[in-house]
mmCIF file of C-alpha atoms in Angstrom:
data_model
loop_
_atom_site.group_PDB
_atom_site.id
_atom_site.type_symbol
_atom_site.label_atom_id
_atom_site.label_comp_id
_atom_site.label_asym_id
_atom_site.label_seq_id
_atom_site.Cartn_x
_atom_site.Cartn_y
_atom_site.Cartn_z
ATOM 1 C CA MET A 6 -39.266 6.865 62.817
ATOM 2 C CA ALA A 7 -36.571 8.332 60.727
ATOM 3 C CA ASN A 8 -37.294 10.597 58.316
ATOM 4 C CA PRO A 9 -37.135 9.188 54.799
ATOM 5 C CA SER A 10 -35.921 12.747 53.109
ATOM 6 C CA GLU A 11 -33.172 12.410 56.112
ATOM 7 C CA THR A 12 -32.102 9.080 55.657
ATOM 8 C CA SER A 13 -31.941 9.746 51.983
ATOM 9 C CA ASN A 14 -29.670 12.598 52.798
ATOM 10 C CA GLU A 15 -27.260 10.095 55.212
ATOM 11 C CA MET A 16 -26.964 7.538 51.830
ATOM 12 C CA LEU A 17 -25.642 9.825 49.886
ATOM 13 C CA ARG A 18 -23.455 11.899 52.336
ATOM 14 C CA LEU A 19 -22.186 8.349 52.988
ATOM 15 C CA ALA A 20 -21.635 7.539 49.594
ATOM 16 C CA PHE A 21 -20.090 10.704 48.699
ATOM 17 C CA GLU A 22 -17.317 9.512 51.514
ATOM 18 C CA ALA A 23 -16.887 6.433 51.079
ATOM 19 C CA SER A 24 -15.848 6.895 47.124
ATOM 20 C CA PRO A 25 -12.674 5.633 45.914
ATOM 21 C CA ALA A 26 -12.001 8.667 44.008
ATOM 22 C CA ALA A 27 -11.354 12.082 45.250
ATOM 23 C CA MET A 28 -14.993 14.071 45.315
ATOM 24 C CA PHE A 29 -15.635 17.696 45.940
ATOM 25 C CA MET A 30 -18.216 20.042 45.073
ATOM 26 C CA VAL A 31 -18.248 23.228 43.897
ATOM 27 C CA ASP A 32 -19.971 26.595 43.868
ATOM 28 C CA GLN A 33 -21.233 29.285 41.137
ATOM 29 C CA ASP A 34 -18.002 30.977 41.821
ATOM 30 C CA GLY A 35 -15.571 28.108 42.070
ATOM 31 C CA ARG A 36 -15.195 28.042 44.975
ATOM 32 C CA ILE A 37 -14.974 24.489 47.062
ATOM 33 C CA GLU A 38 -17.603 23.343 49.413
ATOM 34 C CA LEU A 39 -17.475 20.310 50.312
ATOM 35 C CA VAL A 40 -14.787 17.574 50.321
ATOM 36 C CA ASN A 41 -14.389 13.667 50.911
ATOM 37 C CA ALA A 42 -11.701 11.692 52.394
ATOM 38 C CA GLN A 43 -10.269 10.621 49.292
ATOM 39 C CA CYS A 44 -9.007 14.611 48.584
ATOM 40 C CA GLU A 45 -6.669 14.547 50.826
ATOM 41 C CA GLY A 46 -4.653 11.012 49.596
ATOM 42 C CA THR A 47 -5.271 12.458 46.245
ATOM 43 C CA PHE A 48 -3.954 16.032 46.598
ATOM 44 C CA GLY A 49 -2.354 16.134 49.564
ATOM 45 C CA TYR A 50 -4.150 18.914 51.569
ATOM 46 C CA ALA A 51 -6.342 18.187 54.688
ATOM 47 C CA ARG A 52 -9.602 18.533 54.397
ATOM 48 C CA GLY A 53 -10.168 21.910 55.916
ATOM 49 C CA GLU A 54 -7.824 22.952 53.811
ATOM 50 C CA MET A 55 -9.714 22.583 51.156
ATOM 51 C CA ILE A 56 -12.859 24.164 52.207
ATOM 52 C CA GLY A 57 -13.130 27.589 50.070
ATOM 53 C CA MET A 58 -10.390 27.306 48.143
ATOM 54 C CA SER A 59 -10.763 28.076 44.168
ATOM 55 C CA VAL A 60 -10.923 24.756 42.097
ATOM 56 C CA GLU A 61 -8.545 26.536 39.871
ATOM 57 C CA THR A 62 -5.659 26.089 42.471
ATOM 58 C CA LEU A 63 -5.860 21.941 41.484
ATOM 59 C CA ALA A 64 -5.188 22.817 38.289
ATOM 60 C CA PRO A 65 -1.396 23.535 36.787
ATOM 61 C CA ALA A 66 -0.335 27.081 37.281
ATOM 62 C CA GLY A 67 -0.546 28.251 33.176
ATOM 63 C CA LEU A 68 -3.636 26.278 32.647
ATOM 64 C CA ARG A 69 -5.696 28.040 35.757
ATOM 65 C CA SER A 70 -6.832 31.181 33.226
ATOM 66 C CA ARG A 71 -8.207 28.408 30.861
ATOM 67 C CA HIS A 72 -9.875 26.575 33.400
ATOM 68 C CA ARG A 73 -12.276 29.786 34.527
ATOM 69 C CA HIS A 74 -13.239 30.049 30.729
ATOM 70 C CA LEU A 75 -14.032 26.390 30.542
ATOM 71 C CA ARG A 76 -15.742 26.375 33.610
ATOM 72 C CA ALA A 77 -17.527 29.249 32.120
ATOM 73 C CA ASP A 78 -18.582 27.431 29.161
ATOM 74 C CA PHE A 79 -19.814 24.451 31.254
ATOM 75 C CA ALA A 80 -22.089 26.801 33.539
ATOM 76 C CA ALA A 81 -23.562 27.919 30.278
ATOM 77 C CA ASN A 82 -24.517 24.729 29.240
ATOM 78 C CA PRO A 83 -24.426 22.306 32.458
ATOM 79 C CA SER A 84 -24.479 18.416 31.665
ATOM 80 C CA LYS A 85 -22.756 15.442 32.812
ATOM 81 C CA ARG A 86 -18.896 14.715 31.521
ATOM 82 C CA LEU A 87 -15.801 12.625 31.576
ATOM 83 C CA MET A 88 -12.797 14.438 30.952
ATOM 84 C CA GLY A 89 -9.201 13.397 30.732
ATOM 85 C CA VAL A 90 -9.931 10.035 28.841
ATOM 86 C CA GLY A 91 -7.387 9.843 26.212
ATOM 87 C CA ARG A 92 -5.758 13.229 27.128
ATOM 88 C CA ASP A 93 -3.311 14.489 28.928
ATOM 89 C CA LEU A 94 -5.230 15.990 31.493
ATOM 90 C CA ARG A 95 -3.174 16.973 34.456
ATOM 91 C CA ALA A 96 -3.323 18.555 38.157
ATOM 92 C CA VAL A 97 -1.659 19.702 40.450
ATOM 93 C CA ARG A 98 -1.020 18.212 44.284
ATOM 94 C CA ARG A 99 -0.130 20.448 47.426
ATOM 95 C CA ASP A 100 3.616 19.785 47.170
ATOM 96 C CA GLY A 101 3.214 21.510 43.789
ATOM 97 C CA SER A 102 3.662 17.714 41.675
ATOM 98 C CA GLU A 103 1.540 17.569 39.188
ATOM 99 C CA PHE A 104 0.110 13.655 38.139
ATOM 100 C CA PRO A 105 -2.778 12.614 35.021
ATOM 101 C CA VAL A 106 -5.797 12.123 35.967
ATOM 102 C CA GLU A 107 -9.240 11.534 34.817
ATOM 103 C CA ILE A 108 -12.234 13.961 35.875
ATOM 104 C CA GLY A 109 -16.216 13.415 35.902
ATOM 105 C CA LEU A 110 -18.108 16.649 36.457
ATOM 106 C CA THR A 111 -22.150 16.383 37.235
ATOM 107 C CA PRO A 112 -24.465 19.510 37.679
ATOM 108 C CA VAL A 113 -27.005 19.578 40.597
ATOM 109 C CA ALA A 114 -29.399 21.442 41.813
ATOM 110 C CA THR A 115 -29.239 22.322 45.455
ATOM 111 C CA PRO A 116 -31.503 24.756 47.941
ATOM 112 C CA LEU A 117 -28.310 27.100 47.484
ATOM 113 C CA GLY A 118 -27.973 27.335 44.293
ATOM 114 C CA PRO A 119 -26.442 25.428 40.968
ATOM 115 C CA ARG A 120 -23.926 23.689 41.982
ATOM 116 C CA VAL A 121 -20.747 21.057 40.070
ATOM 117 C CA VAL A 122 -20.305 17.768 41.959
ATOM 118 C CA ALA A 123 -16.696 16.344 40.050
ATOM 119 C CA PHE A 124 -14.609 13.181 41.394
ATOM 120 C CA ALA A 125 -11.160 13.345 40.044
ATOM 121 C CA VAL A 126 -9.260 9.636 39.908
ATOM 122 C CA ASP A 127 -5.478 9.690 40.031
ATOM 123 C CA ILE A 128 -4.622 7.457 36.526
ATOM 124 C CA THR A 129 -0.403 7.689 37.182
ATOM 125 C CA ALA A 130 -0.639 3.566 38.404
ATOM 126 C CA ARG A 131 -2.783 2.864 34.902
ATOM 127 C CA LEU A 132 -0.434 4.557 32.482
ATOM 128 C CA LEU A 133 2.694 2.773 34.105
ATOM 129 C CA VAL A 134 1.119 0.043 33.576
ATOM 130 C CA GLU A 135 0.094 0.852 29.910
ATOM 131 C CA GLU A 136 3.505 1.877 29.015
ATOM 132 C CA SER A 137 4.946 -1.073 30.296
ATOM 133 C CA LEU A 138 2.377 -3.370 28.173
ATOM 134 C CA ARG A 139 3.100 -0.948 25.072
ATOM 135 C CA ASN A 140 7.056 -1.281 25.503
ATOM 136 C CA SER A 141 6.406 -5.200 26.383
ATOM 137 C CA LEU A 142 4.926 -5.454 23.529
ATOM 138 C CA ALA A 143 7.512 -3.364 21.279
ATOM 139 C CA GLU A 144 10.158 -5.715 22.953
ATOM 140 C CA LEU A 145 8.641 -8.979 21.795
ATOM 141 C CA GLU A 146 7.917 -7.339 18.455
ATOM 142 C CA ARG A 147 11.663 -6.821 18.446
ATOM 143 C CA ALA A 148 12.566 -10.431 19.763
ATOM 144 C CA ASN A 149 10.094 -12.553 16.991
ATOM 145 C CA GLU A 150 12.003 -10.293 13.932
ATOM 146 C CA SER A 151 15.150 -10.586 15.549
ATOM 147 C CA LEU A 152 14.456 -14.569 16.155
ATOM 148 C CA SER A 153 13.548 -14.957 12.885
ATOM 149 C CA ARG A 154 17.238 -13.107 11.742
ATOM 150 C CA PHE A 155 18.517 -14.980 13.731
ATOM 151 C CA ALA A 156 17.877 -18.315 12.678
ATOM 152 C CA TYR A 157 17.863 -17.675 9.185
ATOM 153 C CA VAL A 158 21.805 -16.348 9.861
ATOM 154 C CA ALA A 159 22.748 -19.017 12.234
ATOM 155 C CA SER A 160 21.464 -22.102 9.686
ATOM 156 C CA HIS A 161 23.491 -20.207 6.871
ATOM 157 C CA ASP A 162 26.442 -19.951 9.403
ATOM 158 C CA ILE A 163 26.241 -23.460 10.938
ATOM 159 C CA GLN A 164 25.821 -25.274 7.528
ATOM 160 C CA GLU A 165 29.540 -23.754 6.490
ATOM 161 C CA PRO A 166 31.324 -26.168 8.576
ATOM 162 C CA LEU A 167 29.259 -28.589 8.172
ATOM 163 C CA ARG A 168 29.636 -28.604 4.093
ATOM 164 C CA LYS A 169 33.401 -28.385 4.325
ATOM 165 C CA ILE A 170 33.502 -31.343 6.820
ATOM 166 C CA SER A 171 31.184 -33.134 3.875
ATOM 167 C CA ALA A 172 33.371 -32.128 1.250
ATOM 168 C CA PHE A 173 36.561 -33.012 2.221
ATOM 169 C CA ALA A 174 35.453 -35.818 3.765
ATOM 170 C CA ASP A 175 34.589 -37.328 0.178
ATOM 171 C CA ILE A 176 38.168 -36.084 -0.531
ATOM 172 C CA LEU A 177 39.612 -37.846 2.801
ATOM 173 C CA ASN A 178 38.079 -41.136 1.764
ATOM 174 C CA THR A 179 39.655 -40.440 -1.985
ATOM 175 C CA ALA A 180 42.855 -39.627 -0.759
ATOM 176 C CA MET A 181 43.065 -42.312 1.669
ATOM 177 C CA ALA A 182 42.025 -44.913 -1.225
ATOM 178 C CA GLU A 183 44.953 -43.665 -3.126
ATOM 179 C CA GLY A 184 47.518 -43.744 -0.603
ATOM 180 C CA ASP A 185 47.752 -39.888 -0.871
ATOM 181 C CA ALA A 186 49.026 -39.024 2.926
ATOM 182 C CA GLU A 187 49.527 -35.407 1.879
ATOM 183 C CA GLU A 188 46.104 -34.795 0.515
ATOM 184 C CA SER A 189 44.892 -37.176 3.074
ATOM 185 C CA ARG A 190 46.342 -34.879 6.095
ATOM 186 C CA TYR A 191 45.310 -31.688 4.145
ATOM 187 C CA ALA A 192 41.613 -33.451 4.457
ATOM 188 C CA ALA A 193 41.505 -34.122 7.665
ATOM 189 C CA GLU A 194 43.181 -30.949 8.921
ATOM 190 C CA VAL A 195 40.226 -28.567 6.493
ATOM 191 C CA MET A 196 37.749 -31.044 8.786
ATOM 192 C CA ALA A 197 39.194 -30.653 12.083
ATOM 193 C CA ALA A 198 39.810 -26.720 11.927
ATOM 194 C CA SER A 199 35.849 -27.345 10.456
ATOM 195 C CA ALA A 200 34.261 -28.681 13.344
ATOM 196 C CA GLN A 201 35.844 -26.390 15.817
ATOM 197 C CA HIS A 202 34.812 -23.724 13.437
ATOM 198 C CA ALA A 203 30.999 -24.996 14.657
ATOM 199 C CA ARG A 204 31.776 -25.558 17.638
ATOM 200 C CA HIS A 205 32.949 -22.230 18.662
ATOM 201 C CA ILE A 206 29.396 -21.251 16.468
ATOM 202 C CA VAL A 207 27.132 -23.873 19.027
ATOM 203 C CA ALA A 208 28.907 -22.440 22.105
ATOM 204 C CA ASP A 209 28.199 -19.021 21.134
ATOM 205 C CA VAL A 210 24.648 -19.449 20.546
ATOM 206 C CA LEU A 211 24.244 -20.873 23.800
ATOM 207 C CA ALA A 212 25.415 -18.033 25.782
ATOM 208 C CA LEU A 213 23.172 -15.986 23.569
ATOM 209 C CA ALA A 214 20.205 -17.913 24.281
ATOM 210 C CA ARG A 215 21.631 -17.933 27.772
ATOM 211 C CA SER A 216 21.682 -13.930 28.000
ATOM 212 C CA LEU A 217 18.289 -14.060 26.732
ATOM 213 C CA ASN A 218 16.648 -16.543 29.017
ATOM 214 C CA SER A 219 18.926 -17.441 32.014
ATOM 215 C CA ALA A 220 17.777 -15.891 35.797
ATOM 216 C CA TYR A 221 19.760 -12.847 36.536
ATOM 217 C CA ALA A 222 21.452 -12.850 40.478
ATOM 218 C CA LEU A 223 20.874 -9.495 41.146
ATOM 219 C CA GLU A 224 23.692 -8.077 43.495
ATOM 220 C CA THR A 225 25.554 -4.610 43.615
ATOM 221 C CA PHE A 226 29.015 -4.035 42.913
ATOM 222 C CA ALA A 227 32.138 -2.082 42.034
ATOM 223 C CA LEU A 228 32.859 -1.655 38.144
ATOM 224 C CA ARG A 229 36.555 -1.798 39.211
ATOM 225 C CA GLU A 230 36.464 -4.998 40.620
ATOM 226 C CA THR A 231 34.613 -6.561 37.163
ATOM 227 C CA ILE A 232 37.318 -4.574 34.896
ATOM 228 C CA ARG A 233 40.210 -5.868 37.064
ATOM 229 C CA THR A 234 38.584 -9.390 36.498
ATOM 230 C CA VAL A 235 38.137 -9.057 32.962
ATOM 231 C CA LEU A 236 42.333 -7.659 32.351
ATOM 232 C CA ASP A 237 43.249 -10.728 34.672
ATOM 233 C CA SER A 238 41.134 -12.777 32.176
ATOM 234 C CA LEU A 239 42.640 -11.148 29.338
ATOM 235 C CA SER A 240 46.160 -10.579 30.283
ATOM 236 C CA GLN A 241 47.773 -13.442 27.882
ATOM 237 C CA THR A 242 46.303 -11.481 25.027
ATOM 238 C CA ILE A 243 47.317 -8.432 26.464
ATOM 239 C CA LEU A 244 51.150 -9.420 26.775
ATOM 240 C CA GLU A 245 51.277 -10.956 23.192
ATOM 241 C CA GLU A 246 49.736 -8.352 21.376
ATOM 242 C CA ARG A 247 51.731 -5.570 23.729
ATOM 243 C CA ALA A 248 48.775 -3.701 24.345
ATOM 244 C CA ASP A 249 48.433 -0.218 25.863
ATOM 245 C CA VAL A 250 45.635 -0.636 28.269
ATOM 246 C CA ALA A 251 44.700 1.785 30.969
ATOM 247 C CA VAL A 252 41.322 2.232 33.179
ATOM 248 C CA ILE A 253 40.354 6.149 33.785
ATOM 249 C CA GLY A 254 38.096 7.331 36.672
ATOM 250 C CA GLU A 255 36.425 7.280 39.584
ATOM 251 C CA ASP A 256 35.018 4.216 40.563
ATOM 252 C CA PHE A 257 31.583 3.532 41.090
ATOM 253 C CA SER A 258 28.680 0.318 42.138
ATOM 254 C CA LEU A 259 25.876 -0.998 39.975
ATOM 255 C CA GLN A 260 23.266 -3.234 40.484
ATOM 256 C CA GLY A 261 22.636 -6.373 38.212
ATOM 257 C CA ASP A 262 24.209 -9.740 37.519
ATOM 258 C CA ARG A 263 27.956 -9.389 38.034
ATOM 259 C CA SER A 264 29.024 -12.551 35.956
ATOM 260 C CA GLN A 265 26.660 -11.306 32.485
ATOM 261 C CA ALA A 266 28.263 -7.756 33.409
ATOM 262 C CA THR A 267 31.964 -9.315 33.380
ATOM 263 C CA GLN A 268 30.976 -10.794 29.925
ATOM 264 C CA MET A 269 29.684 -7.667 28.630
ATOM 265 C CA VAL A 270 32.719 -5.993 29.579
ATOM 266 C CA GLN A 271 34.905 -8.569 28.465
ATOM 267 C CA ASN A 272 33.559 -9.156 25.347
ATOM 268 C CA LEU A 273 33.757 -5.502 24.357
ATOM 269 C CA VAL A 274 37.847 -5.251 25.378
ATOM 270 C CA SER A 275 38.532 -8.216 23.518
ATOM 271 C CA ASN A 276 36.846 -6.631 20.473
ATOM 272 C CA ALA A 277 39.261 -3.588 21.012
ATOM 273 C CA LEU A 278 42.203 -5.674 21.482
ATOM 274 C CA LYS A 279 41.412 -8.095 18.602
ATOM 275 C CA TYR A 280 40.628 -4.913 16.116
ATOM 276 C CA HIS A 281 43.956 -2.721 15.732
ATOM 277 C CA LYS A 282 45.794 -1.943 12.984
ATOM 278 C CA PRO A 283 48.490 -4.664 11.460
ATOM 279 C CA GLY A 284 51.819 -3.778 12.465
ATOM 280 C CA THR A 285 50.406 -2.091 15.738
ATOM 281 C CA PRO A 286 49.902 -2.698 19.390
ATOM 282 C CA PRO A 287 46.315 -2.420 20.374
ATOM 283 C CA ARG A 288 45.734 1.076 22.805
ATOM 284 C CA VAL A 289 42.795 0.630 24.901
ATOM 285 C CA ARG A 290 41.073 3.217 26.985
ATOM 286 C CA ILE A 291 38.689 2.092 29.659
ATOM 287 C CA VAL A 292 36.934 5.358 30.731
ATOM 288 C CA LEU A 293 34.280 5.556 33.977
ATOM 289 C CA LYS A 294 32.441 8.443 33.971
ATOM 290 C CA GLY A 295 30.058 9.420 37.010
ATOM 291 C CA GLY A 296 27.110 11.885 36.616
ATOM 292 C CA GLU A 297 24.113 12.779 38.735
ATOM 293 C CA GLY A 298 21.642 11.017 36.907
ATOM 294 C CA GLU A 299 23.684 8.431 35.410
ATOM 295 C CA HIS A 300 26.814 6.589 35.297
ATOM 296 C CA SER A 301 28.969 5.299 31.866
ATOM 297 C CA LEU A 302 31.494 3.216 31.194
ATOM 298 C CA ALA A 303 33.475 3.585 27.464
ATOM 299 C CA ILE A 304 35.746 1.255 26.200
ATOM 300 C CA GLU A 305 37.913 3.234 23.484
ATOM 301 C CA ASP A 306 40.347 1.647 20.869
ATOM 302 C CA GLU A 307 42.160 3.380 18.291
ATOM 303 C CA GLY A 308 41.886 0.483 15.616
ATOM 304 C CA ILE A 309 40.626 -0.386 12.181
ATOM 305 C CA GLY A 310 36.781 1.655 13.123
ATOM 306 C CA PHE A 311 34.219 1.279 10.869
ATOM 307 C CA ALA A 312 31.550 3.682 9.268
ATOM 308 C CA ALA A 313 28.505 5.412 10.914
ATOM 309 C CA THR A 314 26.151 3.016 9.027
ATOM 310 C CA HIS A 315 27.176 0.052 10.754
ATOM 311 C CA ARG A 316 27.013 1.065 14.185
ATOM 312 C CA ASP A 317 23.662 -0.383 14.439
ATOM 313 C CA GLU A 318 24.052 -3.548 12.804
ATOM 314 C CA ILE A 319 27.706 -4.793 14.612
ATOM 315 C CA PHE A 320 25.497 -5.586 17.537
ATOM 316 C CA GLU A 321 23.069 -8.211 15.341
ATOM 317 C CA PRO A 322 24.128 -11.675 15.634
ATOM 318 C CA PHE A 323 26.708 -13.160 14.013
ATOM 319 C CA ARG A 324 27.179 -9.687 11.666
ATOM 320 C CA ARG A 325 30.596 -9.150 10.625
ATOM 321 C CA LEU A 326 32.383 -6.290 9.028
ATOM 322 C CA ASN A 327 35.709 -8.371 7.800
ATOM 323 C CA ASP A 328 36.834 -11.101 6.739
ATOM 324 C CA ARG A 329 37.038 -14.218 9.762
ATOM 325 C CA GLY A 330 40.452 -14.782 8.296
ATOM 326 C CA ASP A 331 41.809 -11.594 9.041
ATOM 327 C CA PHE A 332 39.970 -11.388 12.707
ATOM 328 C CA PRO A 333 38.451 -14.449 13.690
ATOM 329 C CA GLY A 334 35.319 -15.196 15.968
ATOM 330 C CA THR A 335 31.834 -16.129 14.853
ATOM 331 C CA GLY A 336 29.908 -12.878 15.540
ATOM 332 C CA ILE A 337 27.907 -13.100 18.209
ATOM 333 C CA GLY A 338 29.698 -10.985 21.069
ATOM 334 C CA LEU A 339 28.494 -7.834 20.375
ATOM 335 C CA ALA A 340 25.077 -8.907 20.377
ATOM 336 C CA ILE A 341 26.008 -11.048 23.924
ATOM 337 C CA CYS A 342 26.562 -7.392 25.020
ATOM 338 C CA LYS A 343 23.538 -5.645 23.797
ATOM 339 C CA THR A 344 21.291 -8.299 25.256
ATOM 340 C CA ILE A 345 22.995 -8.252 28.395
ATOM 341 C CA ALA A 346 22.487 -4.334 28.504
ATOM 342 C CA SER A 347 19.232 -4.233 27.299
ATOM 343 C CA ARG A 348 17.428 -6.482 29.579
ATOM 344 C CA HIS A 349 19.313 -4.502 32.929
ATOM 345 C CA GLY A 350 17.929 -1.418 31.332
ATOM 346 C CA TRP A 351 21.975 -0.010 30.814
ATOM 347 C CA ARG A 352 21.951 1.947 27.421
ATOM 348 C CA LEU A 353 24.918 0.280 24.608
ATOM 349 C CA SER A 354 25.799 1.924 21.770
ATOM 350 C CA ALA A 355 28.919 2.143 19.360
ATOM 351 C CA THR A 356 30.454 4.948 17.423
ATOM 352 C CA SER A 357 33.514 4.988 14.984
ATOM 353 C CA THR A 358 35.649 6.606 12.102
ATOM 354 C CA PRO A 359 37.504 4.047 9.798
ATOM 355 C CA THR A 360 41.163 3.783 10.502
ATOM 356 C CA VAL A 361 40.505 6.015 13.509
ATOM 357 C CA GLY A 362 39.367 4.053 16.542
ATOM 358 C CA SER A 363 35.796 3.249 18.499
ATOM 359 C CA THR A 364 33.809 3.898 21.239
ATOM 360 C CA PHE A 365 31.302 1.274 22.720
ATOM 361 C CA GLU A 366 30.078 3.377 25.470
ATOM 362 C CA ILE A 367 27.484 2.007 28.333
ATOM 363 C CA VAL A 368 25.202 3.909 29.935
ATOM 364 C CA PHE A 369 24.031 2.821 33.552
ATOM 365 C CA PRO A 370 20.468 5.360 34.282
ATOM 366 C CA LYS A 371 19.986 6.264 37.545
ATOM 367 C CA ALA A 372 23.479 5.901 39.190
ATOM 368 C CA PHE A 373 24.089 3.515 42.244
ATOM 369 C CA SER A 374 21.109 1.280 41.171
ATOM 370 C CA GLY A 375 21.838 -0.119 37.169
ATOM 371 C CA GLN A 376 18.025 -0.679 36.818
ATOM 372 C CA ASN A 377 14.720 1.013 35.893
ATOM 373 C CA GLU A 378 11.694 -1.169 37.600
ATOM 374 C CA SER A 379 10.245 -1.963 34.399
ATOM 375 C CA ALA A 380 14.408 -3.474 33.838
ATOM 376 C CA ARG A 381 13.987 -5.647 37.126
ATOM 377 C CA LYS A 382 10.687 -6.890 35.909
ATOM 378 C CA ARG A 383 12.548 -8.145 33.062
ATOM 379 C CA LEU A 384 15.560 -10.473 35.130
#
């Protein structure tokens, strides 16, 4: 018949060994005496390597001296403790890499004297989930704020051409009743132009909605090929404006939705062609820059520019800095660009000086990937 004490010890050993957390026992001198299987996966050491190792080896180099003092304080006042909750507590693997942990300490009395049983849990995955949730919540709050502002501005902008159509319909009826052909023709022209403007607004609103909600078809593509497609599409405008457009820099690849990336680049180049100084042909430079950590694309022009205080609001839907009579458009193009960039995990920003010109830059983190994991989930 099995000895109850031996059975109990065996059960404790099995529980210690089967724990999903890394568990180890430390003696009074801070030497590791016992480890379980999970320690190998958590810290990267073979089990035999950890026996006899100073527990300070598992702490970041800059904190080891402090850890010795904390261990001495614990020995003077031993009690069950959970450490790392709500704090940036870190441990070190065999390869020198650090990772966030939560650690529990339990003092135990053994025939060989007092010992401490510690467990360590790698909380990297949990912190990533928490960060993702925070980012998602922040995005939702921004989206709700943008939606509220968008609904107000959209209703205001689309009412303008509708009011004109209604007003000039009355004028047209009066002119026709009076047989005034010239007034009738003028009213009809205004109504047609207003209807066309309303149509453009609706089309751009639908384009913005697609950029916000449509599923993306991910593929790897060369950026220069995208730029070539854009310039072919804008060739007539470039010819009519007598624009000087140059593409500079080495090609690189992106991963994303090719059609959405094309639309983003086309909107930016179209803006550079549109907002040129009166009487001066547009001069646009499309600059590709490579880097070890990230690549970038810059659209540089020598146009009318804008004040630095407007560099964020220009990406808001329907936000216009110039009179529609001078520069036609609905003010949604840059909002679409910002949405496309954000969903891919790319960074779009603008810098400008009035009368000197503007630069719109897209930064693509993690060269050749075009997006991080959180961005991939948004797509």
